[in-house]
Amino acid sequence: MGSADSKLNFRKAVIQLTTKTQPVEATDDAFWDQFWADTATSVQDVFALVPAAEIRAVREESPSNLATLCYKAVEKLVQGAESGCHTEKERQIVLNCCRLLTRILPYIFEDPDWRGFFWSTVPGAGRGGGDDDDENARPLAESLLLAVADLLFCPDFTVQSHRRSTVDTAEDIHSIDSCEYIWEAGVGFAHSPQPNYIHDLNRTELLKLLLTCFSEAMYLPPSSDSSNTNPWVQFFCSTENRHALPLFTSLLNIVCAYDPVGYGIPYNHLLFSDYREPLVEEAAQVLIVTLDYDSSTSSSPTVDGTTTGTAMDDMDDFQFILKGVARLLSNPLVQTYLPNSAKKIQFHQELLVLFWKLCDFNKKFLFFVLKSSDVLDILVPILYFLNDARADQSRVGLMHIGVFILLLLSGERNFGVRLNKPYSVRVPMDIPVFTGTHADLLIIVFHKIITSGHQRLQPLFDCLLTIVVNVSPYLKSLSMVAANKLLHLLEAFSTTWFLFSAVQNHHLVFFLLEVFNNIIQYQFDGNSNLVYAVIRKRNVFHQLANLPTDSQSIQKGLQRKKKTPEPISRTNSQDGASMEGSRPAAPAEPGTLKTSLVATPGIDKLTEKSQVSEDGTMRSLEPESSQPPPEGNLPSAVSDGEPWSGEVSHPRRDRRRLSSASSSGQWTPTPDWVMSWKSKLPLQTIMRLLQVLVPQVEKICIDKGLTDESEILKFLQHGTLVGLLPVPHPILIRKYQANSGTAMWFRTYMWGVIYLRNVDPPIWYDTDVKLFEIQRV
């Protein structure tokens, strides 16, 4: 039968289903078989031939027929898994049922009355197979998930058969040890099976269905209650599913072993169609979803691998994963200097979520990453993405996850030390040309984000500067370009209108002063560029020390804001030419779809302070709620998710006496409020440095008639402040700490990415999702 006939027959069956007002008996096989037995329809055909309006009509007007259709389709998958799908016909039926369920499930999830349907038992579908003992019956969801798991390790359908010859009897799917059928070499498996594109296509279809099962999470509004675990994911990852670990390993290996360059030969991808990429994308998405539920409630193999026999704590495993993720994240960068030489992959957001999950779940993996010099191969692509996406409203989520990963890494000393490695890779980026280290690259990109990103990135400023503070005690030698960028930020953030226009803006000045103090106290010797920049911009520090606190000056400062709409002046930042071959960061195309995100917690909730002792160990500083913040500590941010621009920020009750809330509900700064933090500005170290060095530098300039900075730098390189500075302060590190707010942010971001990336077929489009809103830029 031709494919046109087969589409026509399938469409007829759909029309019959939508027009029947009477329930069709489950035993009427002649009717139900039309949906899967005699058709050869692709998943795209199924989406076209089963319109959304018709699924909803059946759901409302003949619910028993929709229920029967789902039950019969699951029954066919279960039968396929039982028999092992040895014939072409059986495989076709399995794939057709798979596509149909992928189409229908979102419409089951969007209706609260139907949500329990798959968790109810169906008469006669006993756990023991044929017996009609309803006590023993499995919920439909469990039968579906176990069948999909079996089918993902089905010889000659999704994995290679181990049979020696056709004479052997077919392998019994129930006696198969799926650990011997892992899809790709890597973690826990040494053998790389011969690629088989039919198997890849079949796996991709089954994983699409699995992801659709898991997507019930999209239809529940965001809540910080971590107890609302996803029952589909929870069951699938439980010990009830004997394939959970081999499948998890298969997905991880398929992703980390993927080489989009086309087996190492440039331009190879232009000659061969790549069946692997859709599978890798699907695998990455299923992987991050299975890693996203409360690990404390289950002994899933996905937490860190240690709940099962094959612990993922072998150095080779870690190396394989890190190399794989770094290779894939660097793929878009390779594009820029050898255009089209490799296939450009699109799933970097899923990779970032995966990397985040692995570091967050498995501390051994995190420490391995930090000890390895390969951590810089993760850093550079992240900085590339951050710089590239800074002007694009539709990529706010990407900006956040990149910054969160760097915040997590910056909590460990090793990361700061690694940043001293010279930066020689010349990836064309829209940043000034510089010669220096990875630390310089990080500071220059962060400066670019802050001064030329869009408004919605303002909540990230605290995070960006916290990362710089965390690494600052370890930075041996900043370039002049990076030193100037840091001082330009201080200049911008310490203008009176900026300091007085929002309740927490002064925090940014505290962070920057902490950076300068750390470098001067702990890394003075190699940092003559920064010391020189501080001397050149000394008036900024004097202005801060003499910041006016009277009402009149505050009002005058705020007036200045009205004349300066630009958030941060781009002048005197000496930007210089951008790198050759780079393109400026572009805003989103109008009409680009994006999904909304929940607010992220303030930096004080995101991080926990630790003090570094002499021997390099850290101890956590428990915040004392009753005490006023000690010298140099920041008052905590006002509230989660508050717009950082502070246009309408409502002070907490304990701030009422320091700042008055005017009748319009708008916050206004008062002299008491300015005094409350001005008195804590940690300026002592810098003032002492200026007091000692400025006269010496001025004397050299007069004596030698110098205007040449190289001579001054030479003098500063050999200068010393030993014994002249205040006693070094203890190093404070703000380490990322997980909380329900960030867990919810990751969940909405992850599902938003999955929603937008699945366009062919558009699995969730135009269904009533509740976890986020779909918006157009």
XYZ file of C-alpha atoms in Angstrom, residues 149-563:
415
model
C 12.502 0.832 28.724
C 12.377 -2.753 27.376
C 12.024 -1.512 23.802
C 15.108 0.709 24.181
C 17.181 -2.492 24.611
C 15.444 -4.605 22.002
C 17.861 -6.560 19.741
C 17.622 -5.727 16.031
C 15.246 -2.861 16.848
C 17.222 -0.469 19.036
C 20.417 -2.430 19.802
C 22.574 -4.849 17.865
C 21.735 -8.475 18.280
C 24.418 -10.630 19.885
C 23.242 -13.711 18.038
C 25.974 -15.508 16.147
C 23.764 -16.750 13.282
C 20.185 -16.736 12.114
C 19.886 -20.350 13.191
C 20.037 -19.369 16.874
C 16.718 -18.757 18.484
C 15.870 -15.112 18.960
C 17.158 -13.569 22.174
C 14.545 -13.574 24.896
C 13.982 -9.953 25.773
C 13.315 -10.854 29.415
C 16.594 -12.602 29.971
C 18.658 -9.861 28.339
C 21.186 -8.159 30.581
C 20.906 -4.642 29.201
C 24.278 -3.717 30.748
C 25.789 -5.732 27.880
C 23.835 -3.669 25.351
C 24.861 -0.153 26.421
C 24.630 2.047 23.327
C 28.099 3.557 23.268
C 31.538 3.142 24.842
C 32.401 5.432 27.746
C 31.327 5.235 31.372
C 31.193 1.622 32.515
C 31.369 0.185 29.001
C 34.400 -0.311 26.757
C 32.853 -1.580 23.529
C 31.630 0.859 20.873
C 28.937 -0.841 18.782
C 28.893 -0.355 15.035
C 26.676 2.699 14.303
C 23.309 1.695 12.873
C 21.161 4.563 11.696
C 17.886 2.585 11.842
C 18.555 1.831 15.522
C 19.364 5.515 16.070
C 16.061 6.579 14.478
C 14.066 4.064 16.555
C 15.778 5.108 19.788
C 15.072 8.749 18.973
C 11.335 8.059 18.560
C 11.130 6.128 21.821
C 13.070 8.808 23.717
C 10.717 11.455 22.288
C 7.811 9.532 23.799
C 9.669 9.195 27.097
C 10.334 12.945 27.187
C 6.658 13.566 26.433
C 5.684 11.322 29.389
C 8.015 13.309 31.644
C 6.615 16.638 30.381
C 3.622 16.551 32.742
C 5.810 18.974 34.762
C 5.107 21.683 32.152
C 1.421 21.673 33.016
C 1.846 22.503 36.714
C 2.488 26.107 37.800
C 5.906 26.845 39.342
C 6.052 26.202 43.074
C 8.949 26.227 45.478
C 7.580 23.097 47.118
C 10.180 20.466 46.323
C 7.848 17.655 47.326
C 5.963 17.800 44.033
C 8.132 15.173 42.398
C 7.361 14.104 38.867
C 5.766 10.635 39.256
C 6.772 9.611 35.722
C 10.445 10.387 36.274
C 10.377 8.951 39.776
C 8.993 5.601 38.666
C 11.228 5.406 35.605
C 14.374 5.955 37.693
C 13.314 3.595 40.477
C 14.512 0.031 41.033
C 11.245 -1.151 39.421
C 12.881 -0.335 36.081
C 15.729 -2.805 35.643
C 17.069 -0.829 32.674
C 17.391 2.489 34.524
C 21.148 2.354 35.019
C 22.163 0.957 31.594
C 19.881 3.512 29.945
C 21.291 6.376 31.998
C 24.789 5.210 31.054
C 23.797 4.851 27.381
C 22.419 8.402 27.290
C 25.486 9.850 28.990
C 27.869 7.983 26.679
C 25.920 8.827 23.515
C 26.130 12.530 24.418
C 29.728 12.635 25.631
C 31.135 10.496 22.785
C 29.420 12.508 20.039
C 31.784 14.236 17.628
C 29.932 16.604 15.308
C 33.080 17.255 13.290
C 32.259 14.122 11.344
C 34.759 11.675 12.823
C 37.538 14.236 12.920
C 37.614 15.140 9.222
C 36.776 18.799 8.491
C 33.810 19.347 6.156
C 32.930 15.643 6.433
C 29.461 16.492 7.707
C 28.593 17.998 4.324
C 28.942 14.592 2.695
C 27.081 12.405 5.167
C 23.693 12.856 6.706
C 24.078 12.706 10.476
C 21.536 10.371 12.086
C 23.323 10.613 15.381
C 22.657 14.282 16.139
C 18.865 14.063 16.682
C 19.513 11.089 18.987
C 22.185 13.012 20.907
C 19.820 15.983 21.384
C 16.997 13.735 22.576
C 19.407 11.876 24.885
C 20.660 15.141 26.397
C 17.085 16.290 27.056
C 15.973 13.020 28.658
C 19.160 13.011 30.726
C 18.679 16.463 32.237
C 15.032 15.745 33.029
C 15.861 12.498 34.848
C 18.477 14.408 36.851
C 15.947 17.020 37.884
C 14.005 15.570 40.697
C 14.517 15.518 44.390
C 17.387 13.112 44.809
C 16.855 12.718 48.540
C 13.614 10.814 48.039
C 14.963 8.031 45.898
C 17.884 5.789 45.366
C 17.973 6.538 41.692
C 21.075 5.551 39.791
C 21.202 9.086 38.459
C 22.248 10.861 41.619
C 25.937 10.122 41.584
C 26.043 6.560 40.406
C 27.032 5.327 43.842
C 23.708 3.696 44.670
C 24.538 0.925 42.227
C 27.404 -1.374 41.461
C 28.995 0.872 38.850
C 29.946 4.010 40.700
C 30.737 6.949 38.494
C 33.781 8.005 40.444
C 36.465 6.562 38.245
C 38.924 9.192 36.941
C 38.650 7.806 33.409
C 34.883 8.239 33.501
C 35.250 11.821 34.688
C 37.848 12.552 32.007
C 35.565 11.094 29.320
C 32.603 13.219 30.452
C 34.592 16.438 30.859
C 36.349 16.054 27.505
C 33.048 15.270 25.784
C 31.166 18.229 27.259
C 34.095 20.590 26.581
C 34.359 19.375 22.978
C 30.652 19.938 22.331
C 30.527 23.321 24.088
C 33.508 24.481 22.009
C 31.807 23.456 18.770
C 30.254 26.878 18.007
C 33.644 28.500 18.626
C 35.372 26.230 16.108
C 32.757 27.488 13.655
C 34.060 30.994 13.904
C 37.575 30.399 12.672
C 36.911 27.512 10.242
C 33.392 28.348 9.013
C 31.312 25.282 8.116
C 34.189 22.909 8.820
C 32.113 21.147 11.436
C 28.431 20.699 11.873
C 27.163 23.431 14.179
C 25.312 21.922 17.103
C 22.343 23.680 18.690
C 22.043 21.922 22.050
C 24.567 23.922 24.095
C 21.885 24.972 26.602
C 21.088 21.334 27.394
C 24.820 20.673 27.745
C 25.190 23.526 30.229
C 22.283 22.179 32.305
C 23.849 18.701 32.170
C 27.258 20.003 33.255
C 25.603 21.969 36.063
C 23.652 18.915 37.274
C 26.718 16.666 37.248
C 28.807 19.185 39.237
C 25.984 19.881 41.659
C 25.133 16.201 42.272
C 28.556 14.696 42.295
C 31.090 16.636 44.345
C 33.860 14.234 43.263
C 33.186 15.207 39.665
C 33.250 18.920 40.578
C 36.640 18.558 42.268
C 37.952 16.568 39.323
C 36.858 19.376 36.981
C 38.573 21.996 39.154
C 41.812 20.038 39.426
C 41.919 19.491 35.685
C 43.328 22.103 33.324
C 40.355 21.222 31.102
C 38.187 23.435 33.308
C 39.383 26.296 31.088
C 37.892 24.461 28.085
C 34.537 24.832 29.824
C 35.195 28.439 30.875
C 36.072 29.812 27.426
C 32.899 28.562 25.653
C 30.765 29.865 28.547
C 32.377 33.307 28.259
C 31.831 33.130 24.500
C 28.102 32.373 24.950
C 27.704 35.079 27.609
C 29.339 37.676 25.400
C 27.417 36.585 22.318
C 23.989 36.526 24.028
C 24.338 39.739 26.048
C 22.141 41.858 23.748
C 19.540 39.157 23.039
C 16.373 39.294 25.172
C 15.415 35.750 24.167
C 18.623 34.335 25.685
C 18.348 35.626 29.262
C 18.136 32.040 30.525
C 21.389 31.102 28.783
C 23.077 34.126 30.418
C 21.870 32.990 33.847
C 22.985 29.387 33.599
C 26.416 30.414 32.309
C 26.845 32.775 35.249
C 25.549 30.190 37.760
C 28.111 27.634 36.556
C 30.927 30.178 36.934
C 29.618 31.104 40.408
C 29.692 27.420 41.412
C 33.258 26.998 40.105
C 34.491 30.271 41.638
C 33.740 28.995 45.141
C 36.815 26.752 44.904
C 40.382 28.092 45.150
C 41.618 25.906 42.283
C 39.456 27.776 39.808
C 41.028 31.133 40.722
C 44.512 29.626 40.451
C 43.745 28.086 37.013
C 42.685 31.499 35.661
C 46.347 32.621 35.704
C 47.042 30.478 32.648
C 47.858 32.679 29.626
C 44.965 33.000 27.165
C 46.210 32.219 23.683
C 43.170 30.762 21.904
C 42.073 33.443 19.522
C 38.344 32.879 19.259
C 36.944 35.952 17.495
C 34.873 37.714 20.159
C 33.393 41.165 20.205
C 35.753 42.379 22.957
C 38.871 44.584 22.949
C 42.112 42.945 21.907
C 44.315 42.144 24.926
C 47.328 40.068 25.861
C 46.960 38.279 29.155
C 45.428 35.400 31.075
C 42.049 33.699 31.320
C 41.333 36.007 34.281
C 41.690 39.011 31.967
C 39.284 37.392 29.499
C 36.728 36.834 32.265
C 36.919 40.421 33.547
C 36.768 41.944 30.044
C 33.698 39.851 29.095
C 31.956 40.668 32.404
C 32.638 44.380 31.831
C 31.141 44.100 28.347
C 27.994 42.384 29.710
C 27.511 45.057 32.374
C 28.147 48.042 30.101
C 26.510 46.858 26.884
C 24.076 44.080 27.757
C 20.321 44.702 27.856
C 18.384 45.898 30.903
C 17.086 42.485 31.957
C 20.589 41.356 32.863
C 20.804 43.739 35.823
C 19.868 41.074 38.391
C 23.055 39.259 37.329
C 25.449 42.105 38.215
C 25.707 40.941 41.837
C 26.565 37.441 40.650
C 29.132 38.614 38.099
C 30.970 40.714 40.669
C 30.753 37.966 43.321
C 32.613 35.674 40.891
C 35.337 38.311 40.446
C 35.581 38.742 44.247
C 35.864 34.961 44.724
C 38.793 34.617 42.315
C 40.526 37.937 43.095
C 42.847 36.718 45.915
C 44.495 34.309 43.439
C 45.045 36.580 40.411
C 48.777 37.007 39.959
C 48.927 39.628 37.248
C 46.074 41.498 35.574
C 46.615 43.113 32.182
C 46.259 46.872 31.799
C 43.065 46.370 29.745
C 41.393 44.332 32.525
C 42.633 46.698 35.268
C 41.098 49.661 33.422
C 37.805 47.770 33.018
C 37.538 47.171 36.775
C 38.162 50.849 37.490
C 35.673 51.882 34.852
C 33.037 49.774 36.623
C 33.869 51.373 39.950
C 33.610 54.809 38.361
C 30.204 53.980 36.863
C 28.806 52.396 40.026
C 29.993 55.127 42.385
C 28.271 58.090 40.735
C 25.846 59.685 43.180
C 22.777 59.147 41.035
C 23.526 55.451 40.723
C 24.237 54.982 44.442
C 21.100 56.862 45.486
C 18.676 55.497 42.909
C 18.091 52.003 44.322
C 18.298 50.442 47.733
C 20.973 47.869 46.914
C 23.100 49.586 44.250
C 25.875 50.338 46.742
C 26.532 46.587 47.087
C 28.280 46.681 43.722
C 30.774 49.241 45.054
C 31.421 47.025 48.094
C 32.140 44.054 45.817
C 34.590 46.041 43.680
C 36.408 47.472 46.717
C 36.712 43.911 48.020
C 38.330 42.889 44.694
C 40.903 45.713 44.927
C 41.607 44.931 48.595
C 42.139 41.220 47.894
C 44.561 41.900 45.052
C 46.507 44.600 46.931
C 46.768 42.536 50.117
C 47.444 39.106 48.607
C 48.842 39.659 45.088
C 50.488 43.089 45.182
C 53.761 41.953 43.630
C 52.582 41.011 40.140
C 49.802 43.559 39.859
C 51.542 46.818 38.987
C 48.973 47.426 36.197
C 46.105 47.435 38.668
C 48.031 49.549 41.210
C 48.838 52.047 38.471
C 45.177 52.165 37.383
C 44.101 52.763 41.013
C 46.609 55.636 41.292
C 45.406 57.162 38.029
C 41.776 56.988 39.128
C 42.434 57.959 42.743
C 39.817 60.705 42.656
C 37.079 58.019 42.442
C 38.176 56.661 45.851
C 38.404 60.157 47.353
C 34.908 60.969 46.097
C 33.567 57.792 47.714
C 35.247 58.630 51.005
C 33.680 62.102 50.855
C 30.269 61.023 49.588
C 27.741 63.677 50.698
C 24.982 62.439 52.997
C 22.771 65.520 53.426
C 19.254 65.579 51.932
C 20.045 68.355 49.502
C 23.005 66.506 47.969
C 20.959 63.292 47.754
C 18.231 65.112 45.832
C 20.820 66.750 43.593
C 22.389 63.356 42.875
C 19.000 61.924 41.877
C 18.307 64.908 39.582
C 21.433 64.031 37.669
C 19.919 60.636 36.898
C 17.076 62.192 34.921
C 19.610 63.784 32.609
